[in-house]
Amino acid sequence: MPTLYIVPTPIGNLEDITLRALRVLEEADLIAAEDTRVTRKLLAHYSISTPATAFHEHNRAQKTPYLLSLLPEKDIALVSDAGTPTINDPGQRLVSAAAASGFDVVALPGASALTTAIAVSGVHAEGFVYLGYLPARKAARVKFLSELASEPRTLVAFETPHRLAAALADILETFGDRRIAVCRELTKMHEEVLRGSISDAIAHFAQPRGEFTLVIEGADELMPQVSEEDARKVLAGLKERGLTARDAIAQTTSVTGLSRRELYSIWLSLP
């Protein structure tokens, strides 16, 4: 029976593709690509002449029935611009529709920025939570992060260069100064991995360029959680001693287990 193949492509270095993936791309009747211009560069590099058609967020409603109509007679290879399709990708809708219609769907293993970043991060990750891209707007991002502040598992997120500084600032404010690995342009010529604290990352990436994957240490399950009233007493004492809000909150985060955002709110309410 003809099959829909999920084919991972390189996330940067064109050598990071499997022999099986190259064979499937060459033998398929059609390639459904997120951006045919990007995919054709890969195909040209490996002298593959299989025709490609665009399948992306803006045309998936129209293209899905068309691709399903071909599957009874044709093998289709689904690819994204980089990495494994269906992760933050409209391809998941096509996979669901094909499987629901009774067609064979086969996934090939291969490149993924998600697993590559975790492997190189140095952050302990027996379990992890994949967040996708963080919300673009500050209010939504802070709310989203606040709901994850006590999550003990490692957190992994993608971020764009123009939002990185704001996202890191909100992560610091919400989580405190945890360990983080900021992975930039993985497998590409200018690959960079910064391992350190969130404040280290903010200072280092003053003018970020490229695509970023963030691997953030989970909350310490042993960290004490004190009441807001107790935290108020601690902050009030530090304020009486003349400490600034920044220094007082920095000292109090590790003692209380509360986020910087919560502590700052308490600080503002002090007489």
XYZ file of C-alpha atoms in Angstrom:
271
model
C 0.000 0.000 0.000
C 1.281 3.514 -0.762
C 2.585 5.269 2.335
C 2.936 8.699 3.898
C 6.539 8.935 5.118
C 7.583 11.417 7.816
C 11.135 12.311 6.805
C 13.478 14.337 9.072
C 15.829 16.732 7.289
C 19.014 18.438 8.589
C 18.601 21.266 11.099
C 21.682 22.958 9.674
C 24.490 20.714 8.464
C 23.402 19.017 5.227
C 25.387 15.901 6.172
C 22.953 15.197 9.030
C 20.519 13.074 7.045
C 20.208 9.306 7.041
C 20.720 7.001 4.093
C 17.162 5.783 4.536
C 15.815 9.335 4.377
C 17.692 9.963 1.129
C 16.321 6.745 -0.359
C 12.742 7.588 0.612
C 13.045 11.102 -0.814
C 14.387 9.675 -4.051
C 11.801 6.888 -4.374
C 8.729 8.846 -3.289
C 6.278 10.007 -5.931
C 5.869 13.422 -4.325
C 7.413 15.454 -1.501
C 5.123 17.634 0.608
C 7.420 20.434 1.806
C 6.950 23.317 4.208
C 8.894 25.570 1.832
C 9.782 24.079 -1.556
C 12.646 26.558 -2.008
C 14.366 25.275 1.136
C 13.704 21.641 0.275
C 14.949 21.986 -3.295
C 18.358 23.097 -1.976
C 18.604 19.828 -0.046
C 17.369 17.789 -3.007
C 19.823 19.482 -5.365
C 22.700 18.813 -2.964
C 21.960 15.083 -3.187
C 20.904 15.082 -6.877
C 17.314 14.059 -6.083
C 14.736 15.045 -8.714
C 11.482 14.036 -6.977
C 8.799 16.719 -7.490
C 7.786 18.785 -4.454
C 4.622 20.647 -3.548
C 4.154 23.266 -0.845
C 2.329 22.194 2.310
C 2.315 24.775 5.092
C 0.161 26.509 7.692
C -1.494 28.812 5.178
C -2.579 26.197 2.630
C -3.024 23.025 4.702
C -6.825 23.237 4.666
C -6.831 23.106 0.872
C -3.786 20.874 0.404
C -4.720 18.102 2.871
C -7.649 16.733 0.783
C -5.471 16.915 -2.337
C -2.642 14.917 -0.760
C -5.079 12.386 0.677
C -6.543 11.908 -2.812
C -3.066 10.929 -4.061
C -2.250 8.466 -1.286
C -4.226 5.512 -2.712
C -1.725 5.388 -5.569
C 1.357 7.390 -4.585
C 4.006 7.419 -1.861
C 4.325 10.868 -0.307
C 7.284 12.098 1.750
C 6.457 14.810 4.278
C 9.314 17.162 5.211
C 9.688 20.420 7.111
C 12.305 23.089 6.486
C 14.529 21.579 9.174
C 14.336 18.693 11.602
C 11.510 16.233 12.192
C 8.100 17.143 10.718
C 4.935 17.467 12.845
C 6.762 19.175 15.765
C 5.561 22.799 15.658
C 4.568 22.016 12.118
C 1.282 21.744 10.148
C 2.332 18.260 9.045
C 0.710 16.819 12.173
C -2.716 17.585 10.655
C -1.842 15.647 7.516
C -0.536 12.711 9.553
C -3.731 12.606 11.627
C -5.933 12.782 8.534
C -3.955 10.085 6.700
C -4.008 7.728 9.684
C -7.737 8.325 10.223
C -8.350 7.481 6.562
C -6.580 4.141 6.943
C -3.371 4.943 5.073
C 0.016 3.678 6.227
C 2.092 6.343 8.006
C 5.765 5.610 8.637
C 8.100 7.880 10.624
C 11.850 7.847 9.991
C 14.218 8.738 12.851
C 16.524 11.666 12.324
C 17.618 15.187 13.143
C 15.804 17.258 15.782
C 16.829 20.525 17.428
C 14.927 19.398 20.512
C 16.977 16.288 21.286
C 20.217 17.826 20.021
C 19.891 20.740 22.449
C 19.088 18.481 25.399
C 22.079 16.267 24.613
C 24.553 19.151 24.468
C 23.051 21.265 27.270
C 24.620 19.608 30.280
C 21.328 20.144 32.106
C 20.064 17.096 33.978
C 17.059 15.799 32.013
C 15.723 12.400 33.015
C 12.396 13.876 32.003
C 11.608 17.066 30.133
C 8.665 19.207 29.077
C 8.664 20.537 25.523
C 7.101 24.004 25.354
C 7.397 24.845 21.664
C 7.738 28.582 21.041
C 6.990 30.760 24.058
C 4.036 33.155 23.689
C 4.986 36.304 21.793
C 3.214 38.815 24.043
C 4.661 39.583 27.471
C 1.442 39.146 29.477
C 0.703 35.770 27.896
C 4.342 34.686 28.245
C 4.532 35.580 31.948
C 1.245 33.790 32.648
C 2.476 30.739 30.731
C 5.800 30.674 32.577
C 4.192 31.240 35.967
C 2.187 28.046 35.544
C 5.490 26.181 35.046
C 7.489 27.761 37.879
C 7.204 24.684 40.120
C 7.680 22.100 37.326
C 10.605 19.855 38.410
C 11.346 18.503 34.940
C 13.687 20.235 32.510
C 11.939 22.729 30.232
C 12.807 23.053 26.544
C 11.617 25.898 24.333
C 12.351 27.447 20.954
C 12.800 31.194 20.631
C 13.407 33.731 17.873
C 16.272 36.245 18.018
C 14.044 39.326 18.223
C 12.171 37.935 21.257
C 15.082 36.264 23.061
C 16.037 39.154 25.367
C 12.451 39.732 26.518
C 11.876 36.002 26.978
C 15.028 35.547 29.074
C 14.079 38.536 31.231
C 10.640 37.046 31.881
C 12.140 33.621 32.621
C 14.518 35.183 35.164
C 11.702 37.174 36.739
C 9.433 34.136 36.962
C 11.824 31.271 37.731
C 14.718 32.966 39.481
C 18.323 32.607 38.325
C 18.362 28.930 37.392
C 20.799 27.025 35.215
C 20.124 27.260 31.514
C 21.725 26.223 28.248
C 21.061 28.589 25.361
C 21.790 26.782 22.099
C 22.216 28.964 19.014
C 22.358 27.833 15.376
C 22.796 24.152 16.256
C 24.922 22.145 13.764
C 25.584 25.279 11.679
C 28.860 27.099 11.105
C 28.232 29.585 13.934
C 26.884 27.079 16.446
C 27.128 28.306 20.021
C 26.081 26.819 23.361
C 26.121 28.976 26.475
C 25.814 27.037 29.730
C 25.333 29.046 32.892
C 22.703 31.020 34.763
C 19.807 32.871 33.179
C 21.447 36.172 34.113
C 24.632 34.989 32.358
C 22.574 34.360 29.217
C 20.969 37.802 29.368
C 24.376 39.469 29.610
C 25.901 37.346 26.834
C 23.163 37.622 24.212
C 22.831 41.397 24.116
C 22.457 41.334 20.316
C 21.124 37.861 19.499
C 21.221 36.453 15.981
C 20.086 33.071 14.656
C 17.635 30.496 15.941
C 17.642 29.518 19.611
C 16.735 26.489 21.699
C 16.529 26.999 25.461
C 17.076 24.149 27.929
C 16.040 25.359 31.388
C 16.665 23.534 34.648
C 13.484 22.410 36.393
C 12.400 23.621 39.816
C 14.219 22.138 42.780
C 11.716 19.797 44.448
C 13.598 20.245 47.730
C 13.458 24.026 47.589
C 11.501 25.375 50.548
C 8.171 27.039 49.869
C 7.315 29.621 52.515
C 4.151 31.658 52.818
C 3.888 35.115 51.312
C 3.542 36.520 54.829
C 6.877 34.999 55.889
C 8.476 36.281 52.681
C 7.067 39.727 53.457
C 8.770 39.674 56.870
C 12.108 38.689 55.310
C 11.892 41.390 52.655
C 10.806 44.013 55.173
C 13.859 43.231 57.282
C 16.179 43.549 54.276
C 14.537 46.827 53.294
C 15.100 48.212 56.785
C 18.776 47.319 56.410
C 18.899 49.483 53.288
C 19.103 46.809 50.588
C 17.750 47.637 47.141
C 14.844 45.678 45.696
C 17.195 43.847 43.317
C 19.612 42.720 46.039
C 16.864 41.828 48.505
C 15.001 39.718 45.972
C 18.205 38.005 44.847
C 18.890 36.964 48.444
C 15.309 35.914 49.103
C 14.599 33.758 46.043
C 16.692 30.807 47.198
C 15.416 31.071 50.763
C 11.686 31.236 50.033
C 11.280 29.267 46.825
C 9.081 32.078 45.478
C 9.680 33.545 42.030
C 11.280 36.945 41.501
C 7.980 38.198 40.147
C 6.130 37.158 43.311
C 8.801 38.649 45.556
C 8.858 41.913 43.624
C 5.098 42.199 43.980
C 5.472 41.752 47.751
C 8.328 44.294 47.812
C 6.155 46.913 46.098
C 3.465 46.427 48.728
C 5.847 47.094 51.647
C 5.349 50.377 53.487
